[in-house]
CSV table of C-alpha atoms in Angstrom, one decimal:
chain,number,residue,atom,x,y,z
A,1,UNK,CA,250.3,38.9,-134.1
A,2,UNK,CA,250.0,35.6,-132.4
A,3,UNK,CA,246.7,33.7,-132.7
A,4,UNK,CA,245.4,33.3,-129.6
A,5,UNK,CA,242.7,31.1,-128.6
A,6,UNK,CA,241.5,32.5,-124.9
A,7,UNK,CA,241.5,36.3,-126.1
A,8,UNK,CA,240.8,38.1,-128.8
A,9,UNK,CA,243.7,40.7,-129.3
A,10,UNK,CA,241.8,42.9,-131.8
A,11,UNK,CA,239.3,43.7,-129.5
A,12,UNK,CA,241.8,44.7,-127.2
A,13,UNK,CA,243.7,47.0,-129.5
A,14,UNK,CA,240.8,48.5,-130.5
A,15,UNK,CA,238.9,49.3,-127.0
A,16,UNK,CA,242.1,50.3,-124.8
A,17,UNK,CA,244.8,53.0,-125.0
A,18,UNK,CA,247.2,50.1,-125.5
A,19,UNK,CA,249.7,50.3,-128.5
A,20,UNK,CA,251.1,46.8,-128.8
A,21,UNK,CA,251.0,43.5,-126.9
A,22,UNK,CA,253.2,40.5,-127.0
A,23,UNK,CA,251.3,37.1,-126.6
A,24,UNK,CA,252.5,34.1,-125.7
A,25,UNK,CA,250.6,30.9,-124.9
A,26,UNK,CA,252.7,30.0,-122.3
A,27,UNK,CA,255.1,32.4,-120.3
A,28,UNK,CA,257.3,31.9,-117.0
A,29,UNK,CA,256.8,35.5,-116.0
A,30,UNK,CA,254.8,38.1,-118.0
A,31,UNK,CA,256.9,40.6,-115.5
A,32,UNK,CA,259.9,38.6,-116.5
A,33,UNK,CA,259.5,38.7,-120.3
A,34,UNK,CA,258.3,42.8,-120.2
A,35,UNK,CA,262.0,43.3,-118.4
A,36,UNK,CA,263.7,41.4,-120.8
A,37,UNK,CA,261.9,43.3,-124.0
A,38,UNK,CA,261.6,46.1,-122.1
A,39,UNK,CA,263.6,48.4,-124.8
A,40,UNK,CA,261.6,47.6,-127.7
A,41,UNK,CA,258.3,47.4,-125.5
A,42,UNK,CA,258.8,51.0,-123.8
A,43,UNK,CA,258.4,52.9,-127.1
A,44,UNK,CA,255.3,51.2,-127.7
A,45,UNK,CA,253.9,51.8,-124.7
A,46,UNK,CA,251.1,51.1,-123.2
A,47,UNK,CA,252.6,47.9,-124.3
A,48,UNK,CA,250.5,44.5,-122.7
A,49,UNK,CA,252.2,41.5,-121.8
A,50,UNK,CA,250.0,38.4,-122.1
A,51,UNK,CA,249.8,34.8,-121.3
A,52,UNK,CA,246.7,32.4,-121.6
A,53,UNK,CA,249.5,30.1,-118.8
A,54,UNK,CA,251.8,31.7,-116.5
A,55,UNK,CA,254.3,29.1,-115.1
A,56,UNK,CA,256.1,30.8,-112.8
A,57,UNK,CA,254.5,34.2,-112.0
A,58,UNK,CA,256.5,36.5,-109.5
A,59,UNK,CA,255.1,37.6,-106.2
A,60,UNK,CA,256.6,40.6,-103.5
A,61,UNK,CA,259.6,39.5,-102.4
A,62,UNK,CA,260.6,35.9,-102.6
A,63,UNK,CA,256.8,34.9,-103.4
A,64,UNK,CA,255.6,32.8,-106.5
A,65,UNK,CA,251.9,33.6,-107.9
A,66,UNK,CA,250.6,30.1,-108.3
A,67,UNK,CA,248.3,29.7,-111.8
A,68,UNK,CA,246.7,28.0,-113.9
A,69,UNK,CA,245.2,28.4,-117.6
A,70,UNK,CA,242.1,30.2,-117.2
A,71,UNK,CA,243.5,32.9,-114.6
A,72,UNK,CA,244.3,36.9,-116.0
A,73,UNK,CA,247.9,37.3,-115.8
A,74,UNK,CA,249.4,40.2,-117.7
A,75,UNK,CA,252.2,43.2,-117.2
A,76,UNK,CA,251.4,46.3,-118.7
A,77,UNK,CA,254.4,48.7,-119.8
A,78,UNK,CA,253.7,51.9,-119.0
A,79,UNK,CA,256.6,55.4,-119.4
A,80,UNK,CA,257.1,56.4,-116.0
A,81,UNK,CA,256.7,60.3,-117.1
A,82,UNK,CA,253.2,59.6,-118.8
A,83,UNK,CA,251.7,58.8,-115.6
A,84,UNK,CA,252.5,62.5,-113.8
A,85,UNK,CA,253.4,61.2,-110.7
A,86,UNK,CA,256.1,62.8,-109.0
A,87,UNK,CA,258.3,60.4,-107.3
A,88,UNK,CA,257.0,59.8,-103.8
A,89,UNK,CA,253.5,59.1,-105.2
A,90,UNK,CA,254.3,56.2,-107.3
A,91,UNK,CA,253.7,53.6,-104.5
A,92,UNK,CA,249.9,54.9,-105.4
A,93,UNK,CA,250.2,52.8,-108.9
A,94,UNK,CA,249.9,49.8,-107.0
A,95,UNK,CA,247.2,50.8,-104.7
A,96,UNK,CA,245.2,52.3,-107.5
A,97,UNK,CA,245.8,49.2,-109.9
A,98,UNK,CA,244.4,47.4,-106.7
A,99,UNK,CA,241.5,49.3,-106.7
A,100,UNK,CA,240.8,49.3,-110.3
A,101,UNK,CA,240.6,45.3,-110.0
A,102,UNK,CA,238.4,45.3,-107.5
A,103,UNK,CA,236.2,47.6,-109.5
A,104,UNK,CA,235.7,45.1,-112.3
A,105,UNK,CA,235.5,42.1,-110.0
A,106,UNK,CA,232.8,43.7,-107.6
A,107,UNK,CA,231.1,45.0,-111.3
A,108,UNK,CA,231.1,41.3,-112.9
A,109,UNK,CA,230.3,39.6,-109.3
A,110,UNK,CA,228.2,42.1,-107.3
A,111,UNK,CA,226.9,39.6,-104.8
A,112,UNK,CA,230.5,39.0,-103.6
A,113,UNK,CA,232.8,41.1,-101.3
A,114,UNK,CA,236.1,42.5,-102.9
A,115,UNK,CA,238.5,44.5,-100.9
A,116,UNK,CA,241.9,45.8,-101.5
A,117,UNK,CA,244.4,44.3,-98.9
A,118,UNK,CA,247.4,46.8,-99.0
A,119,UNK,CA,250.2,47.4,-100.6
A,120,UNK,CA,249.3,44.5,-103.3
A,121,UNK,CA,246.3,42.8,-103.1
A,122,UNK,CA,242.8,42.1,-104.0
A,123,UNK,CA,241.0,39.9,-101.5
A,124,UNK,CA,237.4,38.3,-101.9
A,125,UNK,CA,236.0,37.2,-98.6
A,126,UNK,CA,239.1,37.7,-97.0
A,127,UNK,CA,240.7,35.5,-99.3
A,128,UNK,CA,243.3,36.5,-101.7
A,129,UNK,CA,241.8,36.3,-105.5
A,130,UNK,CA,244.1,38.7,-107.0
A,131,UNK,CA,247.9,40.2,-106.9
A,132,UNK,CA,249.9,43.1,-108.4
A,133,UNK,CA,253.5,43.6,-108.6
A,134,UNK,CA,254.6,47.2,-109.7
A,135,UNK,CA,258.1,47.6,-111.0
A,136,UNK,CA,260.7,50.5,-111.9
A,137,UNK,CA,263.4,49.9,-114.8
A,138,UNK,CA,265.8,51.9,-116.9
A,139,UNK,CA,266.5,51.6,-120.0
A,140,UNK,CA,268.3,54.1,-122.9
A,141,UNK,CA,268.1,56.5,-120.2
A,142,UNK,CA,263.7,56.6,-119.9
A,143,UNK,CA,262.2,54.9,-116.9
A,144,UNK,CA,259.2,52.6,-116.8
A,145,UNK,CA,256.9,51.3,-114.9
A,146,UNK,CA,256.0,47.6,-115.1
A,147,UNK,CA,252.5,46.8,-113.7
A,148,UNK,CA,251.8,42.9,-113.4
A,149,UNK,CA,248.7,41.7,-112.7
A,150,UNK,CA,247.6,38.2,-111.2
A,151,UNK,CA,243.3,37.3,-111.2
A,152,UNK,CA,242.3,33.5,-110.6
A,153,UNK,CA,239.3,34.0,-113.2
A,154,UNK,CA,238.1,30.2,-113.9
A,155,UNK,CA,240.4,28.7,-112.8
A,156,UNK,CA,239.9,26.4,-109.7
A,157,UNK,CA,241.6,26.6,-107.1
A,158,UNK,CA,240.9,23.0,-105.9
A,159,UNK,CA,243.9,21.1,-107.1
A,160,UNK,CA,246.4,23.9,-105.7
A,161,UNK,CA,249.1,22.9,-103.0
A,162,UNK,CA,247.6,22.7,-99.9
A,163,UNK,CA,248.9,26.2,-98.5
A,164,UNK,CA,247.4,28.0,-101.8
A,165,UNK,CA,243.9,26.1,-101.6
A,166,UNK,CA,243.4,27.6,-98.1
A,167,UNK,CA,244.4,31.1,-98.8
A,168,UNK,CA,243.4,31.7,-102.1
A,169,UNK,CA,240.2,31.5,-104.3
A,170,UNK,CA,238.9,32.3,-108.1
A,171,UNK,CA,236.1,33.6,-109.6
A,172,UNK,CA,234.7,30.3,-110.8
A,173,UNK,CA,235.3,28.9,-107.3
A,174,UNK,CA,233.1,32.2,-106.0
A,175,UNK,CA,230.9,31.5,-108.2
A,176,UNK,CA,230.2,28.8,-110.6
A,177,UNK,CA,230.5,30.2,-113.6
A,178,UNK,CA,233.1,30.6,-116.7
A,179,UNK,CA,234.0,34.7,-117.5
A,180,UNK,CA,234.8,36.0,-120.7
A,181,UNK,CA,238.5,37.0,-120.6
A,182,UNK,CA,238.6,39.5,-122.9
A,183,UNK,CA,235.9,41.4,-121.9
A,184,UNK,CA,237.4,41.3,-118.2
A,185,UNK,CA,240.7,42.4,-119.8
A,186,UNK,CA,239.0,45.4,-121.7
A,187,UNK,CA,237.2,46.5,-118.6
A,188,UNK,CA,240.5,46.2,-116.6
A,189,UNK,CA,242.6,47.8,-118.7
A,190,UNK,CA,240.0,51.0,-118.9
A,191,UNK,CA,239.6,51.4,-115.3
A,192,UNK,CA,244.1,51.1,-114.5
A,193,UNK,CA,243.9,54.1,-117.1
A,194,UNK,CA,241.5,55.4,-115.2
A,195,UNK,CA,242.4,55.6,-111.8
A,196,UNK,CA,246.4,55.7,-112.7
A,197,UNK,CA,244.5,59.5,-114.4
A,198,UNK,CA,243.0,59.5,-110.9
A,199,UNK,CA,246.0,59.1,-108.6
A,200,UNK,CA,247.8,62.2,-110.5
A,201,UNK,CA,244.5,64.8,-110.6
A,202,UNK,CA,242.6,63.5,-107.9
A,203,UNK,CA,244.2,61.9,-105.7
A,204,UNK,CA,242.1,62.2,-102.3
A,205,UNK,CA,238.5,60.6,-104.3
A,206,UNK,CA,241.3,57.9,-104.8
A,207,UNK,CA,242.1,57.7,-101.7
A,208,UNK,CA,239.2,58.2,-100.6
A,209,UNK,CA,237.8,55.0,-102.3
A,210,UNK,CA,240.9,52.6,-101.7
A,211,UNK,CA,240.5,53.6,-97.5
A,212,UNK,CA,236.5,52.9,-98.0
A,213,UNK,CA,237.6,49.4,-99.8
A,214,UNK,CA,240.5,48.6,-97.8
A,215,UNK,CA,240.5,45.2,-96.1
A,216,UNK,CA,242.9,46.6,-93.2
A,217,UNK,CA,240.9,49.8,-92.1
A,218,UNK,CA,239.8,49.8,-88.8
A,219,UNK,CA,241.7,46.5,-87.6
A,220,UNK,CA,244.9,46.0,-85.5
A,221,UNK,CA,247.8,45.1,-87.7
A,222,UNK,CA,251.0,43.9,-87.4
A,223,UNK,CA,253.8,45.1,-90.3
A,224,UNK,CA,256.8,43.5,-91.0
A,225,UNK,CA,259.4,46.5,-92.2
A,226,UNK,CA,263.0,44.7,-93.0
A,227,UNK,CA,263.5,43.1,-89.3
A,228,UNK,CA,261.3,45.5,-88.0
A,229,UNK,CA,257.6,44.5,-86.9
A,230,UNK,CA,255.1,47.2,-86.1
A,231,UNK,CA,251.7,46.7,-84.5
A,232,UNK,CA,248.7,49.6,-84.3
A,233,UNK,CA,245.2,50.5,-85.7
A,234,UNK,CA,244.7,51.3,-89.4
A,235,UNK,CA,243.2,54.5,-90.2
A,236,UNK,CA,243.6,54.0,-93.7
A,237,UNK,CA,246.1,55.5,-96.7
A,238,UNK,CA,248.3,58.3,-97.1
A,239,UNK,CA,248.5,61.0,-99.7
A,240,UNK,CA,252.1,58.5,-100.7
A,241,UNK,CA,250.3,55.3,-100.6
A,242,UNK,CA,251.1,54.7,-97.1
A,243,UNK,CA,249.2,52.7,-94.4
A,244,UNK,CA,248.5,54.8,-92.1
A,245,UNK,CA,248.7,53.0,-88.0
């Protein structure tokens, strides 16, 4: 296994379910290499895709997660079938990924305000700090679920384009200080597991907690759907992961 000099891989292995992870220094996509390995990486699974610099992270839709090195970006490679979701409920792996980040950034920064923004975010402040990007593939007939996850950690925000510096922040830039990412990792990794467990035997406390933590309850807001804009109050999340307006 790759040396690696921001995280220590053993402790990793030895503190989460996961099975395997493929470290590079530098990676385009962590999403993007998980596809491409995605047949050796699904038997493995949970695999953990893992760069200390993500050059060209992907975002929902046509959007591009902007990083540096000391952000958490990572895709974890999960069997579709392990998670005992039925098909309707897997927008929930977003939303409860969501809410597992904000867990572990509201446990190692308690004076600061983390909400879930749905379907894909993590907001401090209002401000976006952290993304997720959930995908479905194929491959030799098994389907799996590729969960990436984007958290400006210490890195500054300060030197990105000018649309980024405005709309998004880090935990340094919170706060001042440098966080151990392997220990944020660990804790991350624990609570996905978690509340992934969560979304397929408990799903209302879920739901219960995304609604409390959501960003968009109990504002006006306006979806985009395709060319289709809709505008109402948000009462919070369906049973499916839905916003409900």
């Amino acid at each position: 296994m790759p040396h690696s000099p921001s995280f220590n891989l053993s402790r990793i292995l030895q503190e989460t379910s996961v099975r395997h992870i493929e470290y590079h220094e530098s990676l385009g996509s962590t999403s993007g290499l998980a596809v491409e390995l995605l047949q050796d990486l699904l038997p493995m699974a949970p695999a953990l895709v893992l760069t200390s610099q993500q050059t060209a992270g992907k975002g929902r839709g046509n959007h591009r997660w902007w990083s540096t090195t000391g952000a958490l970006t990572c895709s974890l490679v999960l069997e579709s079938a392990s998670l005992h979701l039925p098909p309707d409920r897997l927008p929930l792996v977003s939303l409860a990924t969501g809410a597992a980040v904000r867990t572990v950034l509201q446990s190692v920064a308690p004076g600061q305000l983390f909400q879930i923004k749905w379907p894909n975010d993590v907001m401090a402040h209002g401000i976006k700090i952290s993304g997720i990007l959930t995908e479905q593939h194929t491959t030799s007939g098994q389907s799996a679920l590729i969960i990436g996850i984007g958290i400006n950690v210490n890195n500054s925000l300060s030197g990105a384009p000018d649309d980024i510096r405005t709309t998004a922040t880090s935990l340094f830039d919170l706060t001042g200080q440098t966080f151990d990412l392997t220990e944020l990792l660990v804790l991350l990794l624990n609570e996905v597991e978690s509340g992934l467990r969560q979304a397929a035997e408990c799903e209302q406390a879920l739901l219960s907690d995304i609604t409390r933590n959501s960003l968009l309850t109990g504002m006006n807001v306006c979806i985009q759907s395709g060319e289709q804009q809709l505008q109402g109050y948000c009462s919070g999340i369906d049973v499916d992961g839905a916003l409900l307006v």
